[in-house]
Amino acid sequence: MQIVSAGRAVSEQADGWAPSPPALYFHHRASLEHDPRAHMPGHPDTPERIEAIERRLAAVDWLGWRRREAPRARESQLELIHGARLVGMIRDMCAAGGGAIDPDTFVGEPSYRAALHAAGGACAMARALIAREARVGFSGARPSGHHAEPERAMGFCLFNNVAIAAELAIRELGVRRVFILDWDVHHGNGTAEAFRRRADVLFASIHQAGIYPGTGALTDAGSGAGEGFTINLPVPAGSEEDLWLSLLEHVVLPAAATFAPELVLVSAGYDAHRADPLANCRLEAGSFAHMARHLRELAHRLGAPLGVVLEGGYEPAALAECVQATLAALADDQPAVSAAPEALLTSRAAAQVSRYWPL
Ligand SMILES: [Zn+2]
């Protein structure tokens, strides 16, 4: 017994990790207090999304993941990405009781506090990962962030949690390159804008074409010094797992491996699930497990930690099933399944992305 444990410790330390690194889950009860239905009855972004996730995970003892409270982000952390004017506008609007930021995005008095903890959870996760306290992390807070642009909150999002965590890693934690995969069914326009001209963040988004927010064309590869460091892969309504996995495996992952990130982050929305009311793709919970395993294997090969940040997903039961499948896949040792290259869209996407990356 002792010999076995000692051998395990040696082999795990050999690739740079402490023995049995825990997986960390960040959350905060403030996520339950932000409720856009106070302004728009029937709004799909509800506290029940988080309640469904946590009820399901509690029933399986959180799959052994260690939970940590998401701290509040400081305003200076928000301002790593956002203008002080936007931060102040949202803070003041919430303090005054709330209101509409745009036709989809509403805040109430508790929303600012919820948003600080959502950004803080992503930042605390990045810090813990870079400190090698864990090899994988998940920040399960709301409001989500990937539509929030540097100067504009939109699309249910106030501050861009994943972008703030990426920028924190680069500016304060010594990370040189961050890869962000956005698998939410909507284009991650906010993250794309934050890093559009940057060569130290590779941003890839797979999203349904023709729905909100309307950005993310295949030919938009970033600008200036950041040209090539944005990968947009729109898919048609009705797309299934085969296409998503093919684009991930045959277009996104080879580019990401060449980029050699020191931190891998995922903007994990689950609204590409077939049950989701806001879009029309046809993924299953197992599809997200497949994607998570591919990301886990990429991160492991590169010796980079992997952090996942919750974005969308508006059918609470499906969302909870998907999050559980993701956590299980991030922590298990099942190999990622290889997908056959889907002929039409994958080859068109590969032709575009191979202008910048060897595929
Ligand atoms: Zn979404």
Short mmCIF file of C-alpha atoms and ligand atoms in Angstrom, two decimals, residues 146-147 184-186 271 312 314, ligand 1:
data_model
loop_
_atom_site.label_atom_id
_atom_site.label_comp_id
_atom_site.label_asym_id
_atom_site.label_seq_id
_atom_site.Cartn_x
_atom_site.Cartn_y
_atom_site.Cartn_z
CA HIS A 146 -18.90 36.73 -22.33
CA HIS A 147 -21.13 39.32 -24.07
CA ASP A 184 -21.58 28.90 -25.47
CA VAL A 185 -24.05 28.74 -28.39
CA HIS A 186 -23.85 32.55 -28.72
CA ASP A 271 -27.26 26.64 -24.42
CA GLY A 312 -25.35 30.52 -20.54
CA TYR A 314 -31.37 28.28 -19.86
ZN ZN B 1 -25.46 31.88 -24.65
#
